[in-house]
XYZ file of C-alpha atoms in Angstrom:
310
model
C 127.039 128.453 119.765
C 125.197 126.208 117.352
C 124.222 128.734 114.829
C 124.128 127.660 111.097
C 125.790 124.141 112.349
C 124.398 120.812 110.665
C 122.949 118.338 112.835
C 123.696 114.543 111.494
C 125.130 112.897 113.348
C 124.095 112.749 117.480
C 127.956 113.193 118.075
C 128.358 116.320 115.879
C 126.773 118.300 119.410
C 128.856 118.277 123.052
C 127.333 117.032 125.974
C 126.571 120.604 126.862
C 125.480 121.724 123.423
C 122.617 118.685 123.918
C 122.001 120.271 126.728
C 121.471 123.533 125.891
C 118.866 122.364 122.874
C 117.162 120.325 125.604
C 117.413 123.262 127.879
C 115.629 125.244 125.357
C 113.150 122.619 124.705
C 112.085 123.017 128.690
C 111.627 126.419 128.003
C 109.614 125.854 125.173
C 108.061 123.359 126.914
C 106.470 125.587 129.808
C 105.962 129.165 127.432
C 105.067 128.220 124.731
C 103.761 131.691 123.793
C 106.935 133.361 124.248
C 107.854 131.703 120.953
C 105.011 132.085 118.532
C 106.953 134.492 115.352
C 110.262 133.574 116.584
C 111.360 132.022 113.021
C 108.663 134.299 111.150
C 110.080 135.234 107.665
C 111.748 132.196 107.683
C 111.786 128.727 105.296
C 111.932 125.317 106.392
C 112.329 122.871 103.407
C 111.643 119.012 104.489
C 113.464 116.464 102.217
C 111.491 113.129 102.930
C 112.398 110.495 100.117
C 111.026 107.660 101.987
C 107.361 107.660 104.336
C 107.100 109.464 107.898
C 104.334 110.242 109.850
C 105.132 111.246 112.975
C 108.889 113.238 112.806
C 107.936 115.086 108.701
C 104.479 116.002 111.060
C 106.659 117.159 113.694
C 109.020 118.681 112.022
C 106.197 120.928 109.966
C 104.338 121.580 113.833
C 108.225 123.041 114.968
C 108.415 125.531 112.461
C 104.604 126.609 111.893
C 104.698 127.194 115.747
C 107.573 129.616 115.565
C 105.421 131.168 113.310
C 108.066 130.426 109.990
C 106.895 128.317 106.970
C 106.989 124.924 105.005
C 107.588 123.608 101.647
C 109.537 120.381 100.865
C 107.919 116.364 99.113
C 106.793 113.949 101.189
C 108.054 111.296 98.815
C 109.991 111.477 95.929
C 107.738 110.700 93.013
C 106.668 114.423 93.205
C 109.632 116.317 93.202
C 112.373 116.742 89.759
C 114.423 113.793 91.731
C 111.920 111.329 89.406
C 113.532 112.947 86.553
C 117.208 111.302 87.910
C 117.989 115.078 89.427
C 120.941 113.809 92.225
C 120.843 114.752 95.958
C 123.579 117.145 95.595
C 121.581 118.669 92.639
C 118.616 118.881 94.694
C 120.447 119.838 97.949
C 121.626 122.325 96.376
C 118.685 123.827 94.674
C 116.007 123.674 98.033
C 118.832 125.454 99.579
C 118.928 128.133 97.510
C 114.584 129.147 98.514
C 114.893 127.784 102.422
C 116.894 129.011 105.177
C 116.925 125.320 106.671
C 116.966 121.805 105.316
C 115.980 118.429 107.193
C 115.977 115.457 104.918
C 114.885 111.545 105.689
C 116.354 109.276 102.702
C 116.678 105.589 102.509
C 120.735 105.551 102.000
C 122.963 105.232 105.409
C 125.521 108.275 104.743
C 123.056 110.446 102.742
C 123.004 112.761 104.915
C 126.649 112.977 105.405
C 126.962 113.650 101.391
C 124.225 115.687 101.180
C 125.855 117.975 103.698
C 128.696 118.831 101.680
C 126.145 120.665 99.089
C 124.139 122.640 101.623
C 124.292 126.510 101.951
C 122.040 126.357 104.617
C 122.032 124.062 108.291
C 120.864 120.646 106.844
C 119.414 118.443 109.688
C 119.343 114.537 108.852
C 115.620 113.263 109.830
C 116.914 109.222 109.907
C 119.229 107.848 106.977
C 118.044 103.875 106.729
C 119.292 101.731 109.454
C 121.988 104.213 110.594
C 120.981 107.788 112.318
C 118.054 109.517 113.191
C 119.640 112.099 115.575
C 116.533 114.340 116.337
C 114.720 110.985 117.654
C 117.746 110.652 119.529
C 117.495 114.019 121.149
C 113.643 113.495 122.115
C 114.919 110.297 123.802
C 117.137 112.469 125.739
C 115.177 114.452 126.788
C 111.861 112.407 128.181
C 114.804 110.184 129.863
C 115.878 113.464 131.385
C 112.340 114.502 132.202
C 111.498 110.870 133.069
C 113.811 109.989 135.654
C 115.249 113.756 136.402
C 119.308 112.838 134.715
C 121.146 111.114 132.174
C 123.427 109.481 133.924
C 123.069 106.498 136.267
C 121.091 104.117 134.199
C 120.288 101.113 133.491
C 118.717 101.208 130.389
C 117.264 97.879 128.202
C 116.502 97.965 124.154
C 114.513 95.665 123.584
C 112.707 94.196 120.051
C 114.598 95.378 116.848
C 118.233 96.276 117.272
C 119.942 94.941 114.104
C 117.973 97.539 111.927
C 116.831 100.055 114.319
C 118.014 103.346 113.455
C 116.957 104.775 116.558
C 118.629 102.410 119.124
C 122.088 102.695 117.075
C 121.694 106.757 117.396
C 120.529 106.426 121.470
C 123.688 104.337 122.107
C 126.112 106.823 120.550
C 124.467 109.721 122.545
C 124.751 107.476 125.709
C 127.755 107.345 125.209
C 129.099 110.575 126.665
C 127.327 110.382 129.761
C 128.567 108.318 133.301
C 127.579 104.715 134.076
C 125.124 104.056 132.034
C 124.591 100.541 131.622
C 122.820 98.649 128.066
C 121.154 95.646 128.649
C 120.216 94.491 124.331
C 117.097 92.095 124.615
C 116.588 90.825 120.882
C 116.316 87.626 119.124
C 120.573 86.837 117.245
C 118.741 87.857 114.264
C 118.653 90.893 115.383
C 121.023 91.844 117.694
C 123.526 94.603 117.779
C 125.805 94.499 114.255
C 129.536 93.323 114.770
C 130.594 96.588 113.751
C 128.280 98.233 115.427
C 130.094 96.754 118.706
C 133.078 97.240 117.458
C 133.410 100.647 117.184
C 130.670 101.939 119.494
C 130.113 99.530 122.425
C 133.769 98.584 122.660
C 135.313 101.408 121.550
C 133.940 103.217 124.391
C 133.974 100.881 127.283
C 130.589 100.592 127.395
C 128.700 98.187 129.714
C 126.545 95.928 127.685
C 124.583 92.456 128.256
C 123.052 90.527 125.684
C 119.267 88.495 126.415
C 117.404 86.927 124.761
C 114.410 87.354 126.875
C 112.535 90.414 128.081
C 110.695 88.555 131.559
C 114.205 87.779 133.001
C 115.650 91.300 132.525
C 113.020 93.431 132.764
C 113.051 94.251 136.569
C 117.241 95.711 136.595
C 115.970 98.419 134.314
C 115.830 102.257 134.960
C 114.355 102.934 130.916
C 113.043 100.287 128.385
C 113.178 101.573 125.393
C 110.761 99.403 122.999
C 111.372 98.778 119.176
C 108.942 97.613 116.159
C 110.671 94.676 114.135
C 110.646 96.877 110.694
C 109.133 94.914 107.533
C 110.249 97.803 105.675
C 114.176 96.265 106.159
C 113.320 92.977 105.871
C 113.978 91.340 101.929
C 112.891 88.032 103.224
C 109.096 88.056 103.924
C 109.209 84.898 105.958
C 111.546 85.871 108.038
C 109.620 88.931 109.124
C 106.474 87.201 109.789
C 108.635 84.686 112.311
C 109.719 87.477 114.326
C 107.551 90.606 113.910
C 106.224 88.836 117.280
C 108.719 87.954 119.418
C 108.585 90.651 122.088
C 105.513 92.145 123.640
C 105.162 94.111 126.322
C 102.326 93.683 128.658
C 100.615 94.395 131.912
C 101.632 91.117 133.299
C 105.656 91.486 132.083
C 105.560 95.082 133.644
C 104.159 93.354 137.051
C 108.188 92.507 137.836
C 109.358 96.192 136.715
C 110.209 98.962 138.905
C 107.720 101.619 139.892
C 109.693 104.347 138.251
C 110.303 102.377 135.600
C 110.121 104.734 132.375
C 108.734 103.459 128.818
C 109.596 104.289 125.945
C 109.163 104.007 121.923
C 110.066 105.635 118.803
C 106.893 104.863 117.089
C 105.019 103.676 115.108
C 103.844 100.977 117.255
C 102.688 98.031 115.383
C 101.704 94.803 118.725
C 104.840 95.153 121.177
C 103.039 97.384 123.169
C 99.759 96.294 124.165
C 97.196 99.081 124.786
C 96.014 98.417 128.284
C 99.951 99.918 128.864
C 99.253 103.128 127.863
C 97.354 104.180 131.166
C 100.244 103.079 133.363
C 101.960 105.467 134.665
C 105.541 104.250 133.440
C 104.018 104.928 129.533
C 106.247 107.558 127.852
C 105.853 107.349 124.536
C 102.861 109.735 123.926
C 104.751 111.900 126.156
C 108.095 111.057 123.650
C 105.728 111.975 120.850
C 105.071 115.991 122.107
C 108.269 115.494 123.226
C 109.779 115.560 119.371
C 107.779 118.671 118.417
C 109.582 120.899 120.838
C 112.972 119.948 121.019
C 112.677 120.131 117.121
C 111.246 123.734 118.050
C 114.603 124.094 119.712
C 116.856 122.824 118.075
C 115.174 124.892 114.536
C 115.654 127.988 116.732
C 119.277 127.155 117.538
C 120.092 126.694 114.151
C 118.859 129.420 112.295
C 120.307 131.710 115.696
C 116.685 133.098 116.623
C 115.742 134.534 119.952
C 112.667 134.523 121.514
C 110.259 137.277 122.251
C 111.314 140.250 124.181
């Protein structure tokens, strides 16, 4: 039973519980009319301490399509945070008004802290370069939809693997599945951090390789997860400028890829995937975006313990 639970980290849920959410998301996607008004009278609070388009809109669209309502802020300057209110007081206050909270915060670990003070289910919508568990649920759902399975896969992760919270979350979530191999493709400066390799990859005996060139490994991949180089995570703009164009996926590179490769991207895209790739059947990233809404609809329903219309 997921009712009343928090979702802060991909490993908060067991494999069976993740499947439960994804199975519901599939049903919602196939018959959305069956789920109109299941959250009527329920209120979602969105607390976004840093900018977001897809994640915030996706949560808002999810709750509205379920018949619920939304309150919140899209940047902290418009809230009492600007007056110096602490995170614990904000959570306690907002939890008094709402039935469920989703929060994005630039500080890693902030949702774990907030979860100690919430009266209602709390969903982590991203914390710094740490975790992005609802994006991970979306990624898992899209991989399962595109490949028909979540076991026996070679997954390439390309771009910013140091600061990319979506990458870290996906690796953690896939670590519970069988026969998964990761191929990590990035400049040396943006490799998966050593602490993450030690505590997640090595600790779970996961098979992985590190490479600098995408072209050398693309033919071996079942899934290619592209990421942007995130300007906001750099202290030195010169380093960002030097690394931002390290990897660009185009049709030329895809010539050597499998015919059933699934290309994913958490978006926003800058220029790491050429627009010419959008019409290739292997491009799944816009389907992935829409899937995010269905997954968040399912997650909200499960945490609130509501059922579909009779």
